[in-house]
CSV table of C-alpha atoms and ligand atoms in Angstrom, one decimal:
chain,number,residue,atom,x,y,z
A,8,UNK,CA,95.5,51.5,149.6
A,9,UNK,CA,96.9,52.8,146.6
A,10,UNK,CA,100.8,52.5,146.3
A,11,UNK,CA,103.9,54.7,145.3
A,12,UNK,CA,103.3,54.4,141.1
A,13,UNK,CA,106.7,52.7,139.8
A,14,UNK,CA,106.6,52.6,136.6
A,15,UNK,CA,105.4,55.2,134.4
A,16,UNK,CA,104.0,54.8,130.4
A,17,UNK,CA,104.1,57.7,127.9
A,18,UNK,CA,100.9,57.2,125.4
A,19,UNK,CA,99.6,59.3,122.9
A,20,UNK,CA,95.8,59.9,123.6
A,21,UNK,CA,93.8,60.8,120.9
A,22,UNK,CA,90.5,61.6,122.2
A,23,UNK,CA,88.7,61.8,118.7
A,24,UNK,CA,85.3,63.4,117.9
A,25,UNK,CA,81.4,62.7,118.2
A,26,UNK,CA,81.7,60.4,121.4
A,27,UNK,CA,85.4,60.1,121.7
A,28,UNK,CA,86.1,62.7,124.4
A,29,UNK,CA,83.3,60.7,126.6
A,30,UNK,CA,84.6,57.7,126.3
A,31,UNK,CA,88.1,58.5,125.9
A,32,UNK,CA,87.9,60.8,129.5
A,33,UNK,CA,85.8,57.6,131.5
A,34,UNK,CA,88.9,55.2,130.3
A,35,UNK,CA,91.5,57.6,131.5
A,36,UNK,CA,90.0,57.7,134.7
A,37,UNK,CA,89.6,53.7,135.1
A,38,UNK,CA,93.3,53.1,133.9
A,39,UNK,CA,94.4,55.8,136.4
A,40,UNK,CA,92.5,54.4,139.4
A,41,UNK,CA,93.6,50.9,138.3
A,42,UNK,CA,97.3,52.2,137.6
A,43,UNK,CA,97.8,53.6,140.9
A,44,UNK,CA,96.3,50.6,142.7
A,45,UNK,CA,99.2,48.5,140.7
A,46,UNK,CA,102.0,51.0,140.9
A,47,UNK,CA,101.8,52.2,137.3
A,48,UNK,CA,101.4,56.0,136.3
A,49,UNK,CA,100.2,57.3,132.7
A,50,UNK,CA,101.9,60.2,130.7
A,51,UNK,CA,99.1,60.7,128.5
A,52,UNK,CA,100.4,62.7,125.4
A,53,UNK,CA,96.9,64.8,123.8
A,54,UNK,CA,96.1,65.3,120.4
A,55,UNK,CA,93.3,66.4,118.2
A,56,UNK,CA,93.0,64.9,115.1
A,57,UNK,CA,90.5,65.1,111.7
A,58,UNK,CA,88.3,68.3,111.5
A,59,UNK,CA,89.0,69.8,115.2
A,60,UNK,CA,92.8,69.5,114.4
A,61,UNK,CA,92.4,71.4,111.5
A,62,UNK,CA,90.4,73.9,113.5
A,63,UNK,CA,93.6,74.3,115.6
A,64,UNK,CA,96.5,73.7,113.7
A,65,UNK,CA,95.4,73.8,109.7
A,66,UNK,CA,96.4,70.1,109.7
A,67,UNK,CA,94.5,66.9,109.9
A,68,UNK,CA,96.9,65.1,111.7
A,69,UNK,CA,99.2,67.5,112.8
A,70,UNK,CA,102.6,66.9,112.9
A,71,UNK,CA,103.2,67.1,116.9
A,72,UNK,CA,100.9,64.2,116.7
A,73,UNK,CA,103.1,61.9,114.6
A,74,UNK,CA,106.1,62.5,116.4
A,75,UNK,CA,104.4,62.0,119.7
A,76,UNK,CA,103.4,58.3,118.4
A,77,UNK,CA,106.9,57.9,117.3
A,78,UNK,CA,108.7,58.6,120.0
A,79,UNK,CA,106.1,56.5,122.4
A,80,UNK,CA,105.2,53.7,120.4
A,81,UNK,CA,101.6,53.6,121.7
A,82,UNK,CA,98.6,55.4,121.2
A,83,UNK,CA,95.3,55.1,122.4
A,84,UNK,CA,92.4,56.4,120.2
A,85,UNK,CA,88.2,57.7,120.9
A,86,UNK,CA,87.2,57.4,117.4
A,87,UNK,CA,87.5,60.4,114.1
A,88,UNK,CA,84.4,60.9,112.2
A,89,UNK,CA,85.4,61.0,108.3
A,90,UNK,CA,83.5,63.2,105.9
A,91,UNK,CA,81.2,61.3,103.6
A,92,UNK,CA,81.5,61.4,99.7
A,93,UNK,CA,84.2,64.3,99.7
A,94,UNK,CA,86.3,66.3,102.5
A,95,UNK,CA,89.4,64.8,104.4
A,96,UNK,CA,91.0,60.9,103.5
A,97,UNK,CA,89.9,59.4,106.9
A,98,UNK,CA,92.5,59.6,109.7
A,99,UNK,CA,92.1,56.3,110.8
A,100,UNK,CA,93.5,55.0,107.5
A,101,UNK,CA,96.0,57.6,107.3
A,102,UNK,CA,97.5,56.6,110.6
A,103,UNK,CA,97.3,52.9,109.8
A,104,UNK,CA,99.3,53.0,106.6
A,105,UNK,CA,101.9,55.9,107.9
A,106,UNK,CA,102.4,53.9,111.0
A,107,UNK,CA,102.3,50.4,108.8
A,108,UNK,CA,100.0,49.1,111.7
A,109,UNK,CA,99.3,46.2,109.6
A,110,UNK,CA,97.6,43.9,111.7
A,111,UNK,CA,93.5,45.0,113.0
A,112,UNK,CA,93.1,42.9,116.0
A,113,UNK,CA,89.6,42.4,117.1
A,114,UNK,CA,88.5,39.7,119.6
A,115,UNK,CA,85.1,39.7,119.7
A,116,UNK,CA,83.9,37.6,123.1
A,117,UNK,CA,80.6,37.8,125.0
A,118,UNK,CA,81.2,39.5,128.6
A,119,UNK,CA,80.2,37.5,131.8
A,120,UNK,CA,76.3,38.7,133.1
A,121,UNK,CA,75.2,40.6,129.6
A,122,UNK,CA,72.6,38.5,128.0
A,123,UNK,CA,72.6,38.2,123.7
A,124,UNK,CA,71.0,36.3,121.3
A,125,UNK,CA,74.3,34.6,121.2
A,126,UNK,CA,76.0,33.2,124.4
A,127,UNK,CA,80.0,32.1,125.0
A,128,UNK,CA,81.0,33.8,121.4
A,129,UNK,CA,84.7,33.8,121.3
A,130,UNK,CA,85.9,34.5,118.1
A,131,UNK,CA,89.2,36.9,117.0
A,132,UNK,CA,88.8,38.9,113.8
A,133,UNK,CA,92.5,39.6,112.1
A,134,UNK,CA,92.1,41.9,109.1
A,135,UNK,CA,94.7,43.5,107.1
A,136,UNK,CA,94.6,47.1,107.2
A,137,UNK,CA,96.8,48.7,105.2
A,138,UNK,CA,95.7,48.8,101.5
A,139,UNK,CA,92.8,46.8,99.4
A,140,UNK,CA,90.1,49.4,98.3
A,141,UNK,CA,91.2,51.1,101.1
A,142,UNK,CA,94.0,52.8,99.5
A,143,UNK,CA,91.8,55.5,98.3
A,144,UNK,CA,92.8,55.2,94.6
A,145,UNK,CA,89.7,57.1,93.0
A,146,UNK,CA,89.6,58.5,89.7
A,147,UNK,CA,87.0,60.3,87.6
A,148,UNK,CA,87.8,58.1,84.1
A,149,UNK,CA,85.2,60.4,82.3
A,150,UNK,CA,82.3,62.0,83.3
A,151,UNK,CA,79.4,59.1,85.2
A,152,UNK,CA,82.2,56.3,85.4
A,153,UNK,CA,84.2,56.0,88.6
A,154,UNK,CA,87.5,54.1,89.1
A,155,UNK,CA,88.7,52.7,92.7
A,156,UNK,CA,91.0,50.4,92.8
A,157,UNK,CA,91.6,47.4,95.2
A,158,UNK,CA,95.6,47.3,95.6
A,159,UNK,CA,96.1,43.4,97.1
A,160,UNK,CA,99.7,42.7,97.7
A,161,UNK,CA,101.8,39.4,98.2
A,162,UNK,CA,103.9,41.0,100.8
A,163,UNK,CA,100.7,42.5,103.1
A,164,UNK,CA,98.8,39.4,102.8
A,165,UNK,CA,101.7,37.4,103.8
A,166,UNK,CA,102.3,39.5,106.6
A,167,UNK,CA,99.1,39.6,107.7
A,168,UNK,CA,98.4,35.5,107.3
A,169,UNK,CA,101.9,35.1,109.5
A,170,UNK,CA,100.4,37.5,111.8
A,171,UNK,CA,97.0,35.3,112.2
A,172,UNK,CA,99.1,31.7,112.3
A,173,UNK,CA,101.5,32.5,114.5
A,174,UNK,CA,98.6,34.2,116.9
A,175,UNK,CA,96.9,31.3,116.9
A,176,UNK,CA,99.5,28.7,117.6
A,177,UNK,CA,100.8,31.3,120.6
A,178,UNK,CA,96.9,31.5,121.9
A,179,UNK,CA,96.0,27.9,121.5
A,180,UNK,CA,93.3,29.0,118.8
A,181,UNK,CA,92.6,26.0,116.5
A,182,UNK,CA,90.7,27.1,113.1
A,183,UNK,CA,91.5,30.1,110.6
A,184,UNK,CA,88.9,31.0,108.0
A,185,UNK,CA,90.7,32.9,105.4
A,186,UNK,CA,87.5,34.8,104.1
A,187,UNK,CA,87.5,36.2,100.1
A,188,UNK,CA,85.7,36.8,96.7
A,189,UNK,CA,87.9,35.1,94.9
A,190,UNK,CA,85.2,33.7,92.9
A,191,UNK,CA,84.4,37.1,91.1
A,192,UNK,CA,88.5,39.0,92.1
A,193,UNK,CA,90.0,36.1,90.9
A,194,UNK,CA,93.4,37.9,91.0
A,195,UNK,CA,93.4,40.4,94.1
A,196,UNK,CA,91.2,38.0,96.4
A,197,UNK,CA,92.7,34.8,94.2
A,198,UNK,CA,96.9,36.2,95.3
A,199,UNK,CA,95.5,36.8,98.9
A,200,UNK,CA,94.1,33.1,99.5
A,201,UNK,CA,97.6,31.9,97.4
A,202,UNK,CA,99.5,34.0,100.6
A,203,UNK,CA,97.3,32.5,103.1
A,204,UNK,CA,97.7,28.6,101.9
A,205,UNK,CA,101.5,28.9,101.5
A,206,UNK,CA,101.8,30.1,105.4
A,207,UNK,CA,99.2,27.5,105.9
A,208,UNK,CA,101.3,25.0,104.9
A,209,UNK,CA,104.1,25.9,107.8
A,210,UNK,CA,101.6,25.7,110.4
A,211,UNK,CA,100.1,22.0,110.1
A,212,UNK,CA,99.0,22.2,113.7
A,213,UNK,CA,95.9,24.8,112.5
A,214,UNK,CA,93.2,23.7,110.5
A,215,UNK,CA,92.9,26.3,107.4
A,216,UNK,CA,89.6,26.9,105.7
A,217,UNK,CA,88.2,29.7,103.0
A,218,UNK,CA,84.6,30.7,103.6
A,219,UNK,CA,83.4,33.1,100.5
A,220,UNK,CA,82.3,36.4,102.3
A,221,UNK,CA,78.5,36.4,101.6
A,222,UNK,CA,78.3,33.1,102.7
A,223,UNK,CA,80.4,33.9,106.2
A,224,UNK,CA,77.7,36.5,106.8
A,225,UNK,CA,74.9,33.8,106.5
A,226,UNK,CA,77.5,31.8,108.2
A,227,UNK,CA,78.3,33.5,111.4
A,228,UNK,CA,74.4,35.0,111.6
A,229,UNK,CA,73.6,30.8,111.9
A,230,UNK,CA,76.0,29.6,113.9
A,231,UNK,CA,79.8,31.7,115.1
A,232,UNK,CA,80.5,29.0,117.1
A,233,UNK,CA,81.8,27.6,114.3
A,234,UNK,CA,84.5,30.4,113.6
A,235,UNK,CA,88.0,30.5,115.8
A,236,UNK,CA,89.8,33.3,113.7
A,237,UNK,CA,88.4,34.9,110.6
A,238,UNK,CA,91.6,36.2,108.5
A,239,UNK,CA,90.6,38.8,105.9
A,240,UNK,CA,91.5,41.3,103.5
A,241,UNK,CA,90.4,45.3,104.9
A,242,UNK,CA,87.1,46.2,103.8
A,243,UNK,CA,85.6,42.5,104.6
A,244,UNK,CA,87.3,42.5,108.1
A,245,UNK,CA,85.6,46.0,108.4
A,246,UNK,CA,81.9,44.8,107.5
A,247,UNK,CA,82.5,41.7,109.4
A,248,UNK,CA,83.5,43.1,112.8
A,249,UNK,CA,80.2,44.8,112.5
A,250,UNK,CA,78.0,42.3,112.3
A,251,UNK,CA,80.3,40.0,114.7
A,252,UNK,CA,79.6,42.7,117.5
A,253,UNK,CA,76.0,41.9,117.8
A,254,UNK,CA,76.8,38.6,119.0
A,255,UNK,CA,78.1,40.0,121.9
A,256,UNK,CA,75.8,43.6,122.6
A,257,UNK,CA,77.0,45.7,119.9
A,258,UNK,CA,79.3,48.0,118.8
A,259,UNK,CA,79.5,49.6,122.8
A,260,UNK,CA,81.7,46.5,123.4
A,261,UNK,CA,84.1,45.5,120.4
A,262,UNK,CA,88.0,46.7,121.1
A,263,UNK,CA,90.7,46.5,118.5
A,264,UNK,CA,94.4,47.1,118.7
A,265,UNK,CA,96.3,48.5,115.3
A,266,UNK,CA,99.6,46.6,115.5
A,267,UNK,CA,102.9,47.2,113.9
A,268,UNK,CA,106.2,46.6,114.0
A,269,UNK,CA,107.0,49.5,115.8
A,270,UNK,CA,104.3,51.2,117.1
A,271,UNK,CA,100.3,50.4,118.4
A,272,UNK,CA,97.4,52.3,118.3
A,273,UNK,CA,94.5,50.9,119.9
A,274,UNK,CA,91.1,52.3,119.5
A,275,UNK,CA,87.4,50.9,119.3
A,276,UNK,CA,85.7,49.0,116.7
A,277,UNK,CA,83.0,51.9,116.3
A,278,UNK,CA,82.8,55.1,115.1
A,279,UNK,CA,82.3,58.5,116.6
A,280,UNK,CA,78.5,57.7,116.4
A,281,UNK,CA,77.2,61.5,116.1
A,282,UNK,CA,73.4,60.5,116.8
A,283,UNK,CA,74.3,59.9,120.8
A,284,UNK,CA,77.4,62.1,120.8
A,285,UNK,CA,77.5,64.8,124.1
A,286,UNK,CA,74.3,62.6,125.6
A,287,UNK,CA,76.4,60.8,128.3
A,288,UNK,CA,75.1,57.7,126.5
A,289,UNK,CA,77.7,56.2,125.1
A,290,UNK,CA,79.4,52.7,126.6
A,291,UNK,CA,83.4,53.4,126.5
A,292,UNK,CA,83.2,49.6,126.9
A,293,UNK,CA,84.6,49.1,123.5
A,294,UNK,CA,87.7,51.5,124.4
A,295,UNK,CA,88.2,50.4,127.7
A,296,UNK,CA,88.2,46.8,126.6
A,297,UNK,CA,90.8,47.9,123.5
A,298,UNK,CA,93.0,50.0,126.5
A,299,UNK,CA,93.1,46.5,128.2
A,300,UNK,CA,94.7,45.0,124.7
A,301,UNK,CA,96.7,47.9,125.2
A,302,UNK,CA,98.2,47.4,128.5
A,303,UNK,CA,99.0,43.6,128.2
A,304,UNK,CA,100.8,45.5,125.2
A,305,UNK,CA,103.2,47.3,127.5
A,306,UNK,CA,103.6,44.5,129.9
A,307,UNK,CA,101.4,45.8,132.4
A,308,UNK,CA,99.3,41.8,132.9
A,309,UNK,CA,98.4,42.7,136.3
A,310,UNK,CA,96.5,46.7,135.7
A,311,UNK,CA,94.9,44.9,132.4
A,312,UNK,CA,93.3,42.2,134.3
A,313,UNK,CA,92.4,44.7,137.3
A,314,UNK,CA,90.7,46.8,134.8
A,315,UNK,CA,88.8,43.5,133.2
A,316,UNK,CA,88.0,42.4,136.1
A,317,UNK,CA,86.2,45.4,137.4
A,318,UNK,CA,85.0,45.7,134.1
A,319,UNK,CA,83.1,42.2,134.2
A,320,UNK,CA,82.3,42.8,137.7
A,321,UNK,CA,80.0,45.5,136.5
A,322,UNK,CA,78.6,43.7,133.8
A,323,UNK,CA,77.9,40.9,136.2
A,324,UNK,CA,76.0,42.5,138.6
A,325,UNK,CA,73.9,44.7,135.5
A,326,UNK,CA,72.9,47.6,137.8
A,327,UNK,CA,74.5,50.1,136.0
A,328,UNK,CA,74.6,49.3,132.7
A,329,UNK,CA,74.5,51.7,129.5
A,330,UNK,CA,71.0,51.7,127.5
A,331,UNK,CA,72.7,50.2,124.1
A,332,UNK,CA,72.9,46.8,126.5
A,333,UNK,CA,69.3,47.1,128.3
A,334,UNK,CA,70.6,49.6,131.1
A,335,UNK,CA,69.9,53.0,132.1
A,336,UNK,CA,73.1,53.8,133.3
A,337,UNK,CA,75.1,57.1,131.6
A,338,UNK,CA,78.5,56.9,130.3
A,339,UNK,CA,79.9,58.7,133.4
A,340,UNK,CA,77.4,56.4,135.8
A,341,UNK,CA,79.1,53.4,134.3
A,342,UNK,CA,82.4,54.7,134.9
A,343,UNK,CA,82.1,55.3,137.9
A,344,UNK,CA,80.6,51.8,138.6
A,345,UNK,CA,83.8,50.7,137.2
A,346,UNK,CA,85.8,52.2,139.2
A,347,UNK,CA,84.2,51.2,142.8
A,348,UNK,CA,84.4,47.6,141.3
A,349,UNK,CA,88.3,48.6,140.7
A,350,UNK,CA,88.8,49.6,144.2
A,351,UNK,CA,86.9,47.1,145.7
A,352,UNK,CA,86.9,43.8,143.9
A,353,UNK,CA,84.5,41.0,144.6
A,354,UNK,CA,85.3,37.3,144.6
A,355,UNK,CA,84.1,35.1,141.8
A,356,UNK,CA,82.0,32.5,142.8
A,357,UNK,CA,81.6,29.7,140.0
B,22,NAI,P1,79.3,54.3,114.5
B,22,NAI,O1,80.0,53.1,114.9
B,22,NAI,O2,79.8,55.6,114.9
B,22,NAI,O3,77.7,54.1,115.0
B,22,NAI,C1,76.9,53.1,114.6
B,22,NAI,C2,75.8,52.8,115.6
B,22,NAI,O4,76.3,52.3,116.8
B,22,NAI,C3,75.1,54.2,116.0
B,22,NAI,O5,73.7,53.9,116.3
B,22,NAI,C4,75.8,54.5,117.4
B,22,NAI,O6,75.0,55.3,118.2
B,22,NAI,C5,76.1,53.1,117.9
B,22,NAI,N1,77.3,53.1,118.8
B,22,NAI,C6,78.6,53.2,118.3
B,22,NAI,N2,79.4,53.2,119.3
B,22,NAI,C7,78.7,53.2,120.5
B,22,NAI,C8,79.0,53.2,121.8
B,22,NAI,N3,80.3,53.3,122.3
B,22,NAI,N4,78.0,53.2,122.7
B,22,NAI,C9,76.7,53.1,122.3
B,22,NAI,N5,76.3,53.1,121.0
B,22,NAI,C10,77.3,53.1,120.1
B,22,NAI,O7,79.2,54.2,112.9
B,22,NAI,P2,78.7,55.3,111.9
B,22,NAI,O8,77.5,56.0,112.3
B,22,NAI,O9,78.7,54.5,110.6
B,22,NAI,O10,79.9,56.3,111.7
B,22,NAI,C11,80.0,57.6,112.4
B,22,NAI,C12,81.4,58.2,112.0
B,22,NAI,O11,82.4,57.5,112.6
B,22,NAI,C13,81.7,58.3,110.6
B,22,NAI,O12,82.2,59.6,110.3
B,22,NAI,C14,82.7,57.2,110.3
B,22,NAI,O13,83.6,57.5,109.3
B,22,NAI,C15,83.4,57.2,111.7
B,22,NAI,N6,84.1,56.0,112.0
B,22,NAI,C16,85.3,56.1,112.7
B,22,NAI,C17,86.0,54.9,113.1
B,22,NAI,C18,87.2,55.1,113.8
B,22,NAI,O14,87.6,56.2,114.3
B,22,NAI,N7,88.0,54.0,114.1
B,22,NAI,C19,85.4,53.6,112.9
B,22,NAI,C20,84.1,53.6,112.2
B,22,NAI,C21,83.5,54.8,111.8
């Protein structure tokens, strides 16, 4: 029976666009049902953001959003499609840097029942995410030659290699590839791998490897298994987490978490994938595995595992799965699986 909620979180909900309000809406639902079977109630703040914010408000992240994620610290995201070659700077970037969520969390791991080319993956992806080509410094030099620049700093990538040590001496993870092009960037990827060695150094208890970043792709397409934590600058942590979510059934199932020192926003690996979007197609796997991150987060151990384990329990018993893992299930179908398997659990027999 559910109980009297007792403690009750305030998160900014960002539903997003293409998918986002699908998947966003069949989370909201699980972490309600699971919240009220563990005495925990959501506040959930809403915001647009990206082109239907600006239909709304004239901004692309509008200002009531920013203060919402100040005052509560969390946010959960559906993903914000960004305008190729031209329009907007994407939101996601935008609220990575003005947050200074530095650390992109992404623990990629296969779940229980789902069958990939690729069994027991368990690998954890830490990129930096707050400048490299990222910043968006583009210029026009003259007319038919382009300028970006890749901004590499010895405070980010310090912070960022602390962030990856210190995660895996807490987690018991054994191995971090620091992963670069320091072959041909000689300074940017050369002052990244100097940041990475010198917290190396502190952590003798971690073994500390550099893969170059064409091999890792070779690399991990071979054999992930030999991969524990791949530390990397932005864009390479972004091209990597792609390919890394094959292992485990695709981009339907990756979460992330965007961590700062003050605030979290946690939000899917993929996009807002326009070619399924309104469908009912679309696994919110991905963002209800990223609102688990989110609730150990807060503190709330025994609603996150509730939700995972309903979650597995589904994906164990593959009766109602979504089509991008082999299913024929809708988004809502699957939801709803996920909740029954909420309310009533099943033992695990090993
Ligand atoms: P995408 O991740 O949206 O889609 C790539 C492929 O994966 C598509 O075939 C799509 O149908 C499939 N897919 C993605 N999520 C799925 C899910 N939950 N269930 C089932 N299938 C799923 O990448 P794409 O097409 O490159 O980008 C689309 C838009 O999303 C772009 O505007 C891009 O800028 C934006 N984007 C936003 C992100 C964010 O908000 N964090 C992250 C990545 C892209």
């Amino acid at each position: 029976m559910a109980q009297t909620a007792k403690r009750t979180h305030n998160i900014t909900l960002i539903p997003g666009d293409g998918i986002g309000p699908e998947v966003s809406g069949a989370v909201v639902e699980i972490l309600e049902a699971a919240g009220a079977a563990t005495g925990v109630s959501f506040e959930w703040h809403r915001y647009d953001a990206g082109a239907d914010a600006f239909e709304k408000t004239r901004e692309y992240i509008p200002k009531a959003l920013i203060e919402s994620i100040e005052q509560n610290k969390v946010g959960l995201k559906g993903p914000v499609g960004t305008p190729i070659g031209g329009g907007f700077a994407s939101i996601n970037v935008q609220l990575r840097k003005k947050f200074e969520l530095f650390a992109n969390f992404r623990p990629v791991k296969n779940l229980p029942g789902l069958k990939t080319n690729y069994p027991n993956v368990d690998l954890v992806i830490v990129r930096e995410n707050t400048e490299d080509l990222y910043a968006g410094l583009e210029v026009i030099v003259v007319p038919g030659v382009v300028q970006s620049l890749k901004i590499i700093t010895e405070k980010a990538s310090t912070r960022i290699a602390k962030f990856a040590f210190e995660y895996a001496r807490k987690h018991g993870r054994q191995k971090i590839h620091a992963i670069h092009k320091a072959n041909i960037m000689k300074l940017s990827d050369g002052l990244f791998l100097d940041c990475c060695r010198k917290v190396g150094a502190n952590f003798p208890d971690i073994t500390y490897a550099e893969h170059i970043v064409d091999n890792t792709c070779m690399q991990l397409v071979m054999n992930p298994y030999q991969y524990d934590i791949l530390l990397t600058e932005n864009l390479y942590g972004d091209i990597l987490s792609d390919l890394c979510s094959a292992f485990v059934g695709g981009l339907g199932l990756v979460p992330g978490a965007n961590l700062g020192t003050e605030c979290a926003i946690f939000e899917a690996v993929h996009g807002s994938a326009p070619d399924i979007a309104g469908k009912n197609i679309a696994n919110p796997t991905a963002l209800l595995q990223s609102a688990v991150l989110m609730l150990h987060h807060i503190n709330e151990t025994e609603t996150a595992e509730r939700v995972q384990a309903g979650l597995e329990q589904v994906y164990r018993e593959g009766k109602t799965l979504t089509r991008d893992v082999g299913g024929n299930a809708g988004t809502r179908e699957f939801a709803q699986a996920v909740l029954q398997a909420i309310e009533a659990p099943v033992a695990v027999t090993s």
